[in-house]
PDB file of C-alpha atoms in Angstrom:
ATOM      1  CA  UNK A   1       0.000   0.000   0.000  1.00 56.00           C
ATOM      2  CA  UNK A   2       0.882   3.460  -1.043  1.00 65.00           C
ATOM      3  CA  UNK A   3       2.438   5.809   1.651  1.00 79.00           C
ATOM      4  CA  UNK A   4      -0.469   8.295   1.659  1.00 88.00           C
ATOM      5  CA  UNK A   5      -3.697   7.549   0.427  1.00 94.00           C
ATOM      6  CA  UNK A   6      -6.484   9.892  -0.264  1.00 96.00           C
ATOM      7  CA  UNK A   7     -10.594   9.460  -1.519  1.00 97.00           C
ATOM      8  CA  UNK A   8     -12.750  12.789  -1.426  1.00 98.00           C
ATOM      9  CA  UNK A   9     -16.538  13.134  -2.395  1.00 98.00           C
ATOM     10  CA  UNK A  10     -18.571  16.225  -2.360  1.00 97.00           C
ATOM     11  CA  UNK A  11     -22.463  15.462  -2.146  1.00 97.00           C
ATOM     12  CA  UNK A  12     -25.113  18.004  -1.665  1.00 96.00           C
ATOM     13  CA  UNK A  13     -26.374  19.339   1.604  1.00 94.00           C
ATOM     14  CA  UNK A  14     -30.037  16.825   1.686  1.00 94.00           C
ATOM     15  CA  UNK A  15     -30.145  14.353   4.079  1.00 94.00           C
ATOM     16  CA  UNK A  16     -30.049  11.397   1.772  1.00 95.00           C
ATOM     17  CA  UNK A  17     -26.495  12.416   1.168  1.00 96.00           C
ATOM     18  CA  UNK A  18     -25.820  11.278   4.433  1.00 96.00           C
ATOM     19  CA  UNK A  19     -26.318   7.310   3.757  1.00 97.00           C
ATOM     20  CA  UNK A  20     -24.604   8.004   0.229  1.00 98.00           C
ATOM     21  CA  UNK A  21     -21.424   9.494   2.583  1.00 98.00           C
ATOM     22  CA  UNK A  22     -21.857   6.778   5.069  1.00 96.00           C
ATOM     23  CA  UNK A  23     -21.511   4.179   2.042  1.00 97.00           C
ATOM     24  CA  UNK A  24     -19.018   5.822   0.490  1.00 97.00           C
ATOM     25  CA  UNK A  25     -16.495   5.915   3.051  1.00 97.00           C
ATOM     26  CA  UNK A  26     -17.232   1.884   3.978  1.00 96.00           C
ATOM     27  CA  UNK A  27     -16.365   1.156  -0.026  1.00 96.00           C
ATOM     28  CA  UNK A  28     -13.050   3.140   0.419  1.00 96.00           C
ATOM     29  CA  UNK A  29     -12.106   2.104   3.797  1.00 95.00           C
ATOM     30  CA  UNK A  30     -12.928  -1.834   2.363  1.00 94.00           C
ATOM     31  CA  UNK A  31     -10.410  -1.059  -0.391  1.00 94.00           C
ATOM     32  CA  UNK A  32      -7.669   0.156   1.564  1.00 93.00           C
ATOM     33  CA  UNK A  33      -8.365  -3.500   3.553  1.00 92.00           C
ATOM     34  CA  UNK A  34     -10.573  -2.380   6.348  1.00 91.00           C
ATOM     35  CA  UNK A  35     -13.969  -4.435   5.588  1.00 90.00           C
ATOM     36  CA  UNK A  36     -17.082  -3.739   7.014  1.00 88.00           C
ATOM     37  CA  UNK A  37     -17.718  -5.445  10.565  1.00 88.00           C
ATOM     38  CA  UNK A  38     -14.767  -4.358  12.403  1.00 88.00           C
ATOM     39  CA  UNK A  39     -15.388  -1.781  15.476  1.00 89.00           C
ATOM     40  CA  UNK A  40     -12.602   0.541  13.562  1.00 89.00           C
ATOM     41  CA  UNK A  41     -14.936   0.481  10.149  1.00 92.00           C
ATOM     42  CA  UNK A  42     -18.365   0.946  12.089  1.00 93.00           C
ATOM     43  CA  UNK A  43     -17.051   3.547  14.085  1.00 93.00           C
ATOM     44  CA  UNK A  44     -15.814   5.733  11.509  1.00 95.00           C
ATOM     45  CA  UNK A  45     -19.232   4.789  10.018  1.00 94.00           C
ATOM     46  CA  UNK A  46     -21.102   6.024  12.642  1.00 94.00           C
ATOM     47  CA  UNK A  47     -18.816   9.189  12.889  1.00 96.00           C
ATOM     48  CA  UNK A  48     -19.191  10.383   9.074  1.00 96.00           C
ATOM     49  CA  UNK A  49     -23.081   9.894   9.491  1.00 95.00           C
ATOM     50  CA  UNK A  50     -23.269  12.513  12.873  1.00 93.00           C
ATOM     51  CA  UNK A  51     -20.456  14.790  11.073  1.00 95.00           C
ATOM     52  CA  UNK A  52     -22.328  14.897   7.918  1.00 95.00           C
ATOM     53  CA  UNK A  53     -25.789  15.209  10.054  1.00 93.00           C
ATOM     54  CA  UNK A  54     -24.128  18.332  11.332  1.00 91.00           C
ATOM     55  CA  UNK A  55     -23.565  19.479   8.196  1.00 92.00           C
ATOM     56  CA  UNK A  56     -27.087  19.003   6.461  1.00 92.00           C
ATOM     57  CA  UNK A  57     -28.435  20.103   9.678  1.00 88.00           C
ATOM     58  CA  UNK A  58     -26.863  22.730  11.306  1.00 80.00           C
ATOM     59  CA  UNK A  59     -25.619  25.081   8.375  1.00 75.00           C
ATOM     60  CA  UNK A  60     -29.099  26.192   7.366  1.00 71.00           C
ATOM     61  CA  UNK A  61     -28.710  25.979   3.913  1.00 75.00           C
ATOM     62  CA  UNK A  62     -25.702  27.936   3.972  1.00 81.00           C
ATOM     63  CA  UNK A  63     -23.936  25.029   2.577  1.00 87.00           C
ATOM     64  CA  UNK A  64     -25.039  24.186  -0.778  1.00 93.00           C
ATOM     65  CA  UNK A  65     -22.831  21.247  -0.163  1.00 94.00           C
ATOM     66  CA  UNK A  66     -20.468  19.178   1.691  1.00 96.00           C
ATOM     67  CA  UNK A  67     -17.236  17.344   1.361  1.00 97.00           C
ATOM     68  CA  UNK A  68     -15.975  14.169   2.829  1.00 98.00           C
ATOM     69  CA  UNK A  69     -12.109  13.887   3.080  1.00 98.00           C
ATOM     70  CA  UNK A  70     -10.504  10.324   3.746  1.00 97.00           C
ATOM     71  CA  UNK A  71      -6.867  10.219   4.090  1.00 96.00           C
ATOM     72  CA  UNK A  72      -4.291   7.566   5.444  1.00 95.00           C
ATOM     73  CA  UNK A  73      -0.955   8.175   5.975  1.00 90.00           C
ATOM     74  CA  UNK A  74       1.717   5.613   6.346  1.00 80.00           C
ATOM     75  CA  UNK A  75      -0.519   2.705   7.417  1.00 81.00           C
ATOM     76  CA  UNK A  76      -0.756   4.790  10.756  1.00 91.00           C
ATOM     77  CA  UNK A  77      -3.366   7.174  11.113  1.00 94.00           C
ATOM     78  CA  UNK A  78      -6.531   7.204   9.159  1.00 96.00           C
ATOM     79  CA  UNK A  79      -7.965  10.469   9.277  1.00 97.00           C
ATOM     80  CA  UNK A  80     -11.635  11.388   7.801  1.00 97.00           C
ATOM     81  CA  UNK A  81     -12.984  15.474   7.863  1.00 97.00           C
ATOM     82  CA  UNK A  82     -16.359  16.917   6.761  1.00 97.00           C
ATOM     83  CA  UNK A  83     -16.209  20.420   5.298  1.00 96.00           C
ATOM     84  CA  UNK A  84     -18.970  22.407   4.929  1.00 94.00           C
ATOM     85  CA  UNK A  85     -18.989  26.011   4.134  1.00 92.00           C
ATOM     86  CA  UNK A  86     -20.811  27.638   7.104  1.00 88.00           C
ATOM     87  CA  UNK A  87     -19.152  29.244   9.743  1.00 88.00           C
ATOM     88  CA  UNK A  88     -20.175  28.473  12.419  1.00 86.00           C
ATOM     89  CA  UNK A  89     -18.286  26.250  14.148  1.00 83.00           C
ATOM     90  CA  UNK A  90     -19.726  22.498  16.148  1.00 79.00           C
ATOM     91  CA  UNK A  91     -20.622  22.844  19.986  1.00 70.00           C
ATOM     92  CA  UNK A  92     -21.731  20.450  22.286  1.00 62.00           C
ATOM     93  CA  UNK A  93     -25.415  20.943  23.195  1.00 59.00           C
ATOM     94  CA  UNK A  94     -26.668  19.997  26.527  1.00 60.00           C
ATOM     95  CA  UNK A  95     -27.996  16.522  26.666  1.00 54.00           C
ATOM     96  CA  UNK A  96     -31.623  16.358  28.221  1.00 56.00           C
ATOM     97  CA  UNK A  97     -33.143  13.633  28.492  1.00 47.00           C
ATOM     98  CA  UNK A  98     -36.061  14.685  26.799  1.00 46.00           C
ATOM     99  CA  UNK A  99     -33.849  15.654  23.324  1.00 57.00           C
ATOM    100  CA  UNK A 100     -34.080  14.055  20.350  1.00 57.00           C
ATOM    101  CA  UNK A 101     -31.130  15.568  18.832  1.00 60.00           C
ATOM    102  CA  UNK A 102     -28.010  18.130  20.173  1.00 62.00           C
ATOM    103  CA  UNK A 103     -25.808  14.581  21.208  1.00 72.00           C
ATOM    104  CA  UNK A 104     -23.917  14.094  17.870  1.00 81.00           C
ATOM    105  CA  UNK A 105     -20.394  15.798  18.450  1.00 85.00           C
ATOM    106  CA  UNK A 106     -20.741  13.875  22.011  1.00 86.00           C
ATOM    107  CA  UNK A 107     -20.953  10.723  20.307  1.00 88.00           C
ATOM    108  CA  UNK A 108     -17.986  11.454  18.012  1.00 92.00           C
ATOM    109  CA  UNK A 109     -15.955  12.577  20.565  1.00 92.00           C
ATOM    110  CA  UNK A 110     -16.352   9.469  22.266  1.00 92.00           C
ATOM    111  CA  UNK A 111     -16.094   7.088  19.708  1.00 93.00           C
ATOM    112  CA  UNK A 112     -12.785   8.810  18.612  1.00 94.00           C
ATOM    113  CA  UNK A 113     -11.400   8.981  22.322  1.00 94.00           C
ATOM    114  CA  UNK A 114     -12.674   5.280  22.436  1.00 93.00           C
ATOM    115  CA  UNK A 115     -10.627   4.464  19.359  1.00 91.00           C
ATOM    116  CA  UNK A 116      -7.533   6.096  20.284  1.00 93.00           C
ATOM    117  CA  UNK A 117      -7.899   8.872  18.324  1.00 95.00           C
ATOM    118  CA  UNK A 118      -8.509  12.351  18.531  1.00 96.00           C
ATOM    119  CA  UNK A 119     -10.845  15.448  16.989  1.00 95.00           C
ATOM    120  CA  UNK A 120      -9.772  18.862  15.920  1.00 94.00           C
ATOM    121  CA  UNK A 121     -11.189  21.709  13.404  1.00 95.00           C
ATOM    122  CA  UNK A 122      -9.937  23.911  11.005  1.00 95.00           C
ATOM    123  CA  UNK A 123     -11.187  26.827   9.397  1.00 96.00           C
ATOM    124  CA  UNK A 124     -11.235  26.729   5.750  1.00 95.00           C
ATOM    125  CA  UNK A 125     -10.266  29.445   3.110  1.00 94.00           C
ATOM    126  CA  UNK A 126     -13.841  30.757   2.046  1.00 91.00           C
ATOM    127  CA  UNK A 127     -14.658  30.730   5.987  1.00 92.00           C
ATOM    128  CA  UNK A 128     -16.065  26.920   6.770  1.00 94.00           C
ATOM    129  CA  UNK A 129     -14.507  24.706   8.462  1.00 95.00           C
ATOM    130  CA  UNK A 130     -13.831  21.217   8.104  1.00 97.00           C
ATOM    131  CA  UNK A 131     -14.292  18.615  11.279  1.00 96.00           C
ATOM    132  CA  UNK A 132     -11.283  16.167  11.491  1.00 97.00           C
ATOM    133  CA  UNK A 133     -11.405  13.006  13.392  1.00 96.00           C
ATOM    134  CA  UNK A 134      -7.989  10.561  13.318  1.00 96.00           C
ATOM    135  CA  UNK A 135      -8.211   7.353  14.370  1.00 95.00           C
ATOM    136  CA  UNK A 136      -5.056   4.806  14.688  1.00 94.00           C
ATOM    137  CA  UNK A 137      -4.995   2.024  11.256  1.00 91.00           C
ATOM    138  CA  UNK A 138      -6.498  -0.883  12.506  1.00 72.00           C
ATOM    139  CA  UNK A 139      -6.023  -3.379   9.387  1.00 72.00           C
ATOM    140  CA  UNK A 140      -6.036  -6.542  10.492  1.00 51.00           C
ATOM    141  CA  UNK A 141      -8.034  -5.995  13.448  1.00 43.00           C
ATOM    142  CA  UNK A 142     -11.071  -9.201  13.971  1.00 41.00           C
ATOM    143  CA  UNK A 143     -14.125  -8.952  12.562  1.00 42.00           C
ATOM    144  CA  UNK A 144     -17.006  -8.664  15.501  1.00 42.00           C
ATOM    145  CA  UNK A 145     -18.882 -12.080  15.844  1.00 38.00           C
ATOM    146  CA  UNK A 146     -22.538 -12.227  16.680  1.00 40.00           C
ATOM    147  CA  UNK A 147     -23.626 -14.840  19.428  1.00 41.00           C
ATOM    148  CA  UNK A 148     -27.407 -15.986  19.207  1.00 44.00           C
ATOM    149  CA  UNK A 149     -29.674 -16.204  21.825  1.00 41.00           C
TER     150      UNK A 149
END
């Protein structure tokens, strides 16, 4: 495998974009040797589905559209990032019991601390930002068994 790989796609800002993201990073991440059915490929499932919620969502049409940046470097770190063009940047909304929404960068951040991994964002150049997660390369690691009942 190459030293740096890289896969972008830019979809539009509807929320049946988000399950074209969500597949479109499992294709990738199953070529570069990560299949679906690991905790590492369902994780970073489950992250680019809140992170590109967010970015339907929260940028009030703001955001025509929305890119989804997949990157690995050296077999090491395998970082994914969601730009959108709206400025304002992700917060962590209180948790009540009685929302239905407001809990997806608390998920993230846990799944990525979880994983090893961490979260940052950058602003970008026509004053978005992009939301980076990197996790550690986990290629190789077992596929999750299901027990029945």
């Amino acid at each position: 495998m190459a030293d740096h790989q890289e896969a972008s796609v830019t979809l539009p800002s509807d929320p049946a974009s988000v399950r074209a993201a969500r597949r479109y990073v499992a294709e990738v991440l199953d070529g570069w040797g990560l299949p679906e059915g690991t905790d590492t490929a369902d994780s970073v499932r489950l992250i680019v589905s809140e992170l590109a919620t967010n970015a339907v969502q929260h940028t009030f049409g703001q955001s025509p559209t929305f890119t989804v940046d997949i990157r690995l470097d050296r077999e090491e770190w395998l970082r994914v990032g969601v730009t959108d063009s709206h400025p304002r940047w992700p917060k962590r909304l209180p948790a009540a019991v009685q929302q239905d929404n407001g809990r997806g960068m608390v998920i993230i951040r846990w799944l990525t601390a979880e994983a090893g991994g961490r979260l940052s964002v950058s602003p970008t150049e026509d004053g978005g930002k992009t939301v980076w997660i990197a996790l550690p390369w986990a290629v190789g690691a077992p596929a999750r068994t299901t027990q029945g009942c």
